[in-house]
Amino acid sequence: MENKIMTTAQLHSFRAYLRDEERSEATVEKYLCEVTQFFAYLGGSEVTKAAVAEWKEHLLSEGYEPSTVNGKLTALDRFFDFQGWPDCKVKHLKLQRKLFRDDSRELTKAEYERLIETAEEMGKERLALLMEAICGTGIRVSEVQYLTVEAAQQGKVEIYLKGKVRTILIPGKLCRKLLKYAKKHKIASGEIFLT
């Protein structure tokens, strides 16, 4: 029976493998970081299922969130598949999905209105409308570029990312405000919030 000892050469090979698999650079770095953290935890000891289970418990005792621990285990799973060590994998933590966000993380209506009002009082019409668009649609900040004149005319934004389509509906009142803003600033088509 072969001893399963991790080496830096294996980590370099794993990096090359992930790149060959056309993983994004961010994924490659994340997986390597997680696997290297486990490598350091082992301190030269043999890789066993028991060692992985101990590491999982160690991470929880250090205060890592369960979803973070599962992310680290996913990286290890890929490494174990690469090495041909599937027997070293442990079960991930079961997570209860939250249907709604914690209320403490959400703006109250009064806070939202105060933000909009303050921006308008400071003469920052664009900022006020941008905040209204984000809060009124739930669009991500990185997706604001998809708020176009055409989208406001159609009442929806369609975002194509990673082979998926996300449709975001724009309320009628917000559509009218966006189109009025675009007309005022001579934006005939394309992005409304150009930066």
PDB file of C-alpha atoms in Angstrom:
ATOM      1  CA  MET A   1       0.000   0.000   0.000  1.00  0.00           C
ATOM      2  CA  GLU A   2       1.432   3.336  -1.083  1.00  0.00           C
ATOM      3  CA  ASN A   3       2.124   6.079   1.459  1.00  0.00           C
ATOM      4  CA  LYS A   4       0.236   9.212   0.568  1.00  0.00           C
ATOM      5  CA  ILE A   5       2.666  12.036   1.280  1.00  0.00           C
ATOM      6  CA  MET A   6       2.039  15.460  -0.248  1.00  0.00           C
ATOM      7  CA  THR A   7       4.958  17.208  -1.955  1.00  0.00           C
ATOM      8  CA  THR A   8       5.525  20.617  -3.494  1.00  0.00           C
ATOM      9  CA  ALA A   9       6.114  18.867  -6.838  1.00  0.00           C
ATOM     10  CA  GLN A  10       2.555  17.495  -6.638  1.00  0.00           C
ATOM     11  CA  LEU A  11       1.244  20.991  -5.965  1.00  0.00           C
ATOM     12  CA  HIS A  12       3.055  22.313  -9.066  1.00  0.00           C
ATOM     13  CA  SER A  13       1.648  19.448 -11.144  1.00  0.00           C
ATOM     14  CA  PHE A  14      -1.823  20.146  -9.727  1.00  0.00           C
ATOM     15  CA  ARG A  15      -1.522  23.803 -10.812  1.00  0.00           C
ATOM     16  CA  ALA A  16      -0.615  22.708 -14.357  1.00  0.00           C
ATOM     17  CA  TYR A  17      -3.500  20.215 -14.360  1.00  0.00           C
ATOM     18  CA  LEU A  18      -6.024  22.908 -13.332  1.00  0.00           C
ATOM     19  CA  ARG A  19      -4.758  25.208 -16.072  1.00  0.00           C
ATOM     20  CA  ASP A  20      -5.009  22.375 -18.614  1.00  0.00           C
ATOM     21  CA  GLU A  21      -8.604  21.911 -17.451  1.00  0.00           C
ATOM     22  CA  GLU A  22      -9.109  25.621 -18.370  1.00  0.00           C
ATOM     23  CA  ARG A  23     -10.072  26.630 -14.860  1.00  0.00           C
ATOM     24  CA  SER A  24     -10.110  30.385 -14.294  1.00  0.00           C
ATOM     25  CA  GLU A  25      -6.946  31.833 -12.769  1.00  0.00           C
ATOM     26  CA  ALA A  26      -8.944  32.790  -9.663  1.00  0.00           C
ATOM     27  CA  THR A  27     -10.079  29.161  -9.244  1.00  0.00           C
ATOM     28  CA  VAL A  28      -6.548  27.857  -9.766  1.00  0.00           C
ATOM     29  CA  GLU A  29      -5.188  30.210  -7.093  1.00  0.00           C
ATOM     30  CA  LYS A  30      -8.024  29.452  -4.669  1.00  0.00           C
ATOM     31  CA  TYR A  31      -7.629  25.682  -5.003  1.00  0.00           C
ATOM     32  CA  LEU A  32      -3.864  25.912  -4.599  1.00  0.00           C
ATOM     33  CA  CYS A  33      -4.199  28.146  -1.556  1.00  0.00           C
ATOM     34  CA  GLU A  34      -6.633  25.714   0.113  1.00  0.00           C
ATOM     35  CA  VAL A  35      -4.554  22.614  -0.725  1.00  0.00           C
ATOM     36  CA  THR A  36      -1.356  24.351   0.428  1.00  0.00           C
ATOM     37  CA  GLN A  37      -3.076  25.223   3.717  1.00  0.00           C
ATOM     38  CA  PHE A  38      -3.866  21.523   4.231  1.00  0.00           C
ATOM     39  CA  PHE A  39      -0.291  20.631   3.197  1.00  0.00           C
ATOM     40  CA  ALA A  40       1.038  22.970   5.910  1.00  0.00           C
ATOM     41  CA  TYR A  41      -1.409  21.544   8.464  1.00  0.00           C
ATOM     42  CA  LEU A  42      -0.126  18.016   7.786  1.00  0.00           C
ATOM     43  CA  GLY A  43       3.481  19.044   8.385  1.00  0.00           C
ATOM     44  CA  GLY A  44       4.814  16.096   6.403  1.00  0.00           C
ATOM     45  CA  SER A  45       2.434  13.510   7.844  1.00  0.00           C
ATOM     46  CA  GLU A  46       0.672  11.008   5.633  1.00  0.00           C
ATOM     47  CA  VAL A  47      -2.599  11.975   3.967  1.00  0.00           C
ATOM     48  CA  THR A  48      -5.420   9.866   5.388  1.00  0.00           C
ATOM     49  CA  LYS A  49      -9.170  10.238   5.579  1.00  0.00           C
ATOM     50  CA  ALA A  50      -8.784  10.641   9.361  1.00  0.00           C
ATOM     51  CA  ALA A  51      -6.276  13.493   8.868  1.00  0.00           C
ATOM     52  CA  VAL A  52      -8.686  15.270   6.527  1.00  0.00           C
ATOM     53  CA  ALA A  53     -11.533  14.825   9.035  1.00  0.00           C
ATOM     54  CA  GLU A  54      -9.311  16.261  11.802  1.00  0.00           C
ATOM     55  CA  TRP A  55      -8.474  19.245   9.579  1.00  0.00           C
ATOM     56  CA  LYS A  56     -12.180  19.815   8.940  1.00  0.00           C
ATOM     57  CA  GLU A  57     -12.822  19.867  12.707  1.00  0.00           C
ATOM     58  CA  HIS A  58      -9.781  22.096  13.250  1.00  0.00           C
ATOM     59  CA  LEU A  59     -11.116  24.652  10.746  1.00  0.00           C
ATOM     60  CA  LEU A  60     -14.490  24.729  12.495  1.00  0.00           C
ATOM     61  CA  SER A  61     -12.814  25.177  15.888  1.00  0.00           C
ATOM     62  CA  GLU A  62     -10.835  28.094  14.419  1.00  0.00           C
ATOM     63  CA  GLY A  63     -14.133  29.827  13.609  1.00  0.00           C
ATOM     64  CA  TYR A  64     -14.352  29.235   9.853  1.00  0.00           C
ATOM     65  CA  GLU A  65     -17.878  29.357   8.441  1.00  0.00           C
ATOM     66  CA  PRO A  66     -19.252  25.981   7.279  1.00  0.00           C
ATOM     67  CA  SER A  67     -19.491  27.228   3.681  1.00  0.00           C
ATOM     68  CA  THR A  68     -15.806  28.229   3.809  1.00  0.00           C
ATOM     69  CA  VAL A  69     -14.853  24.807   5.185  1.00  0.00           C
ATOM     70  CA  ASN A  70     -16.810  23.162   2.353  1.00  0.00           C
ATOM     71  CA  GLY A  71     -14.952  25.320  -0.178  1.00  0.00           C
ATOM     72  CA  LYS A  72     -11.646  24.113   1.233  1.00  0.00           C
ATOM     73  CA  LEU A  73     -12.845  20.495   1.113  1.00  0.00           C
ATOM     74  CA  THR A  74     -13.906  20.925  -2.523  1.00  0.00           C
ATOM     75  CA  ALA A  75     -10.377  22.054  -3.410  1.00  0.00           C
ATOM     76  CA  LEU A  76      -8.968  19.019  -1.581  1.00  0.00           C
ATOM     77  CA  ASP A  77     -11.430  16.738  -3.401  1.00  0.00           C
ATOM     78  CA  ARG A  78     -10.087  17.986  -6.765  1.00  0.00           C
ATOM     79  CA  PHE A  79      -6.528  17.422  -5.584  1.00  0.00           C
ATOM     80  CA  PHE A  80      -7.337  13.901  -4.362  1.00  0.00           C
ATOM     81  CA  ASP A  81      -9.007  13.098  -7.699  1.00  0.00           C
ATOM     82  CA  PHE A  82      -5.891  14.375  -9.477  1.00  0.00           C
ATOM     83  CA  GLN A  83      -3.632  12.239  -7.271  1.00  0.00           C
ATOM     84  CA  GLY A  84      -5.841   9.144  -7.515  1.00  0.00           C
ATOM     85  CA  TRP A  85      -6.581   9.251  -3.784  1.00  0.00           C
ATOM     86  CA  PRO A  86     -10.416   9.288  -3.720  1.00  0.00           C
ATOM     87  CA  ASP A  87     -10.420   7.279  -0.482  1.00  0.00           C
ATOM     88  CA  CYS A  88      -9.081  10.363   1.362  1.00  0.00           C
ATOM     89  CA  LYS A  89     -12.227  12.423   0.740  1.00  0.00           C
ATOM     90  CA  VAL A  90     -14.525  13.258   3.642  1.00  0.00           C
ATOM     91  CA  LYS A  91     -18.147  14.311   3.641  1.00  0.00           C
ATOM     92  CA  HIS A  92     -18.820  18.017   3.393  1.00  0.00           C
ATOM     93  CA  LEU A  93     -20.803  19.820   6.064  1.00  0.00           C
ATOM     94  CA  LYS A  94     -24.557  19.931   5.534  1.00  0.00           C
ATOM     95  CA  LEU A  95     -25.733  23.499   5.108  1.00  0.00           C
ATOM     96  CA  GLN A  96     -29.254  24.719   5.639  1.00  0.00           C
ATOM     97  CA  ARG A  97     -30.016  27.170   2.875  1.00  0.00           C
ATOM     98  CA  LYS A  98     -31.315  30.494   4.054  1.00  0.00           C
ATOM     99  CA  LEU A  99     -34.286  31.606   2.028  1.00  0.00           C
ATOM    100  CA  PHE A 100     -33.979  35.177   3.208  1.00  0.00           C
ATOM    101  CA  ARG A 101     -31.112  37.368   4.303  1.00  0.00           C
ATOM    102  CA  ASP A 102     -30.624  38.368   7.870  1.00  0.00           C
ATOM    103  CA  ASP A 103     -32.728  41.498   8.435  1.00  0.00           C
ATOM    104  CA  SER A 104     -29.793  43.289  10.065  1.00  0.00           C
ATOM    105  CA  ARG A 105     -27.991  43.288   6.682  1.00  0.00           C
ATOM    106  CA  GLU A 106     -30.822  45.069   4.887  1.00  0.00           C
ATOM    107  CA  LEU A 107     -31.539  48.754   4.651  1.00  0.00           C
ATOM    108  CA  THR A 108     -34.763  49.910   6.216  1.00  0.00           C
ATOM    109  CA  LYS A 109     -37.096  51.904   3.993  1.00  0.00           C
ATOM    110  CA  ALA A 110     -36.238  55.037   6.002  1.00  0.00           C
ATOM    111  CA  GLU A 111     -32.482  54.465   5.527  1.00  0.00           C
ATOM    112  CA  TYR A 112     -32.955  53.887   1.802  1.00  0.00           C
ATOM    113  CA  GLU A 113     -35.060  57.044   1.405  1.00  0.00           C
ATOM    114  CA  ARG A 114     -32.502  59.047   3.408  1.00  0.00           C
ATOM    115  CA  LEU A 115     -29.697  57.857   1.108  1.00  0.00           C
ATOM    116  CA  ILE A 116     -31.607  58.862  -2.018  1.00  0.00           C
ATOM    117  CA  GLU A 117     -32.640  62.197  -0.499  1.00  0.00           C
ATOM    118  CA  THR A 118     -29.078  63.011   0.585  1.00  0.00           C
ATOM    119  CA  ALA A 119     -27.697  62.263  -2.879  1.00  0.00           C
ATOM    120  CA  GLU A 120     -30.353  64.470  -4.478  1.00  0.00           C
ATOM    121  CA  GLU A 121     -29.709  67.306  -1.990  1.00  0.00           C
ATOM    122  CA  MET A 122     -26.012  67.154  -2.870  1.00  0.00           C
ATOM    123  CA  GLY A 123     -26.929  67.505  -6.558  1.00  0.00           C
ATOM    124  CA  LYS A 124     -25.820  63.952  -7.320  1.00  0.00           C
ATOM    125  CA  GLU A 125     -28.728  62.988  -9.533  1.00  0.00           C
ATOM    126  CA  ARG A 126     -26.799  60.154 -11.191  1.00  0.00           C
ATOM    127  CA  LEU A 127     -25.829  58.593  -7.842  1.00  0.00           C
ATOM    128  CA  ALA A 128     -29.408  58.833  -6.553  1.00  0.00           C
ATOM    129  CA  LEU A 129     -30.780  57.138  -9.676  1.00  0.00           C
ATOM    130  CA  LEU A 130     -28.047  54.497  -9.587  1.00  0.00           C
ATOM    131  CA  MET A 131     -28.883  53.612  -5.963  1.00  0.00           C
ATOM    132  CA  GLU A 132     -32.567  53.535  -6.856  1.00  0.00           C
ATOM    133  CA  ALA A 133     -31.840  51.199  -9.786  1.00  0.00           C
ATOM    134  CA  ILE A 134     -29.742  48.828  -7.672  1.00  0.00           C
ATOM    135  CA  CYS A 135     -32.239  48.737  -4.803  1.00  0.00           C
ATOM    136  CA  GLY A 136     -35.286  48.618  -7.087  1.00  0.00           C
ATOM    137  CA  THR A 137     -34.074  45.707  -9.197  1.00  0.00           C
ATOM    138  CA  GLY A 138     -31.600  43.790  -7.038  1.00  0.00           C
ATOM    139  CA  ILE A 139     -29.061  44.044  -9.841  1.00  0.00           C
ATOM    140  CA  ARG A 140     -25.464  43.523  -8.790  1.00  0.00           C
ATOM    141  CA  VAL A 141     -23.045  46.446  -8.955  1.00  0.00           C
ATOM    142  CA  SER A 142     -20.964  44.523 -11.501  1.00  0.00           C
ATOM    143  CA  GLU A 143     -24.075  44.206 -13.689  1.00  0.00           C
ATOM    144  CA  VAL A 144     -24.988  47.898 -13.791  1.00  0.00           C
ATOM    145  CA  GLN A 145     -23.386  48.048 -17.244  1.00  0.00           C
ATOM    146  CA  TYR A 146     -26.368  46.037 -18.513  1.00  0.00           C
ATOM    147  CA  LEU A 147     -28.796  48.804 -17.533  1.00  0.00           C
ATOM    148  CA  THR A 148     -29.160  50.260 -21.004  1.00  0.00           C
ATOM    149  CA  VAL A 149     -31.648  52.512 -22.731  1.00  0.00           C
ATOM    150  CA  GLU A 150     -32.917  49.454 -24.578  1.00  0.00           C
ATOM    151  CA  ALA A 151     -33.370  47.525 -21.302  1.00  0.00           C
ATOM    152  CA  ALA A 152     -35.332  50.438 -19.811  1.00  0.00           C
ATOM    153  CA  GLN A 153     -37.542  50.495 -22.921  1.00  0.00           C
ATOM    154  CA  GLN A 154     -38.197  46.746 -22.616  1.00  0.00           C
ATOM    155  CA  GLY A 155     -38.635  46.817 -18.838  1.00  0.00           C
ATOM    156  CA  LYS A 156     -36.087  44.084 -18.259  1.00  0.00           C
ATOM    157  CA  VAL A 157     -32.383  43.314 -18.332  1.00  0.00           C
ATOM    158  CA  GLU A 158     -31.073  40.010 -19.675  1.00  0.00           C
ATOM    159  CA  ILE A 159     -27.605  39.100 -18.485  1.00  0.00           C
ATOM    160  CA  TYR A 160     -25.673  36.272 -20.146  1.00  0.00           C
ATOM    161  CA  LEU A 161     -22.852  34.978 -17.952  1.00  0.00           C
ATOM    162  CA  LYS A 162     -21.143  31.592 -17.795  1.00  0.00           C
ATOM    163  CA  GLY A 163     -23.688  30.011 -20.119  1.00  0.00           C
ATOM    164  CA  LYS A 164     -26.661  31.156 -18.042  1.00  0.00           C
ATOM    165  CA  VAL A 165     -29.249  33.857 -18.604  1.00  0.00           C
ATOM    166  CA  ARG A 166     -30.489  35.991 -15.733  1.00  0.00           C
ATOM    167  CA  THR A 167     -33.544  38.160 -16.337  1.00  0.00           C
ATOM    168  CA  ILE A 168     -34.023  41.164 -14.074  1.00  0.00           C
ATOM    169  CA  LEU A 169     -37.315  43.025 -14.264  1.00  0.00           C
ATOM    170  CA  ILE A 170     -37.272  46.822 -14.046  1.00  0.00           C
ATOM    171  CA  PRO A 171     -40.336  48.424 -12.426  1.00  0.00           C
ATOM    172  CA  GLY A 172     -42.291  50.791 -14.718  1.00  0.00           C
ATOM    173  CA  LYS A 173     -41.666  53.902 -12.599  1.00  0.00           C
ATOM    174  CA  LEU A 174     -37.918  53.196 -12.604  1.00  0.00           C
ATOM    175  CA  CYS A 175     -37.976  52.635 -16.391  1.00  0.00           C
ATOM    176  CA  ARG A 176     -39.511  56.084 -16.865  1.00  0.00           C
ATOM    177  CA  LYS A 177     -36.890  57.694 -14.584  1.00  0.00           C
ATOM    178  CA  LEU A 178     -34.050  55.923 -16.408  1.00  0.00           C
ATOM    179  CA  LEU A 179     -35.349  56.973 -19.825  1.00  0.00           C
ATOM    180  CA  LYS A 180     -35.880  60.570 -18.643  1.00  0.00           C
ATOM    181  CA  TYR A 181     -32.308  60.646 -17.291  1.00  0.00           C
ATOM    182  CA  ALA A 182     -30.938  59.173 -20.532  1.00  0.00           C
ATOM    183  CA  LYS A 183     -32.817  61.755 -22.639  1.00  0.00           C
ATOM    184  CA  LYS A 184     -31.633  64.629 -20.413  1.00  0.00           C
ATOM    185  CA  HIS A 185     -28.014  63.490 -20.799  1.00  0.00           C
ATOM    186  CA  LYS A 186     -28.372  62.774 -24.530  1.00  0.00           C
ATOM    187  CA  ILE A 187     -27.853  59.018 -24.170  1.00  0.00           C
ATOM    188  CA  ALA A 188     -29.727  57.607 -27.168  1.00  0.00           C
ATOM    189  CA  SER A 189     -28.688  53.989 -26.690  1.00  0.00           C
ATOM    190  CA  GLY A 190     -26.371  51.737 -24.707  1.00  0.00           C
ATOM    191  CA  GLU A 191     -25.312  52.048 -21.083  1.00  0.00           C
ATOM    192  CA  ILE A 192     -27.130  54.602 -18.982  1.00  0.00           C
ATOM    193  CA  PHE A 193     -24.521  54.744 -16.219  1.00  0.00           C
ATOM    194  CA  LEU A 194     -21.322  55.142 -18.217  1.00  0.00           C
ATOM    195  CA  THR A 195     -18.209  55.537 -16.089  1.00  0.00           C
TER     196      THR A 195
END
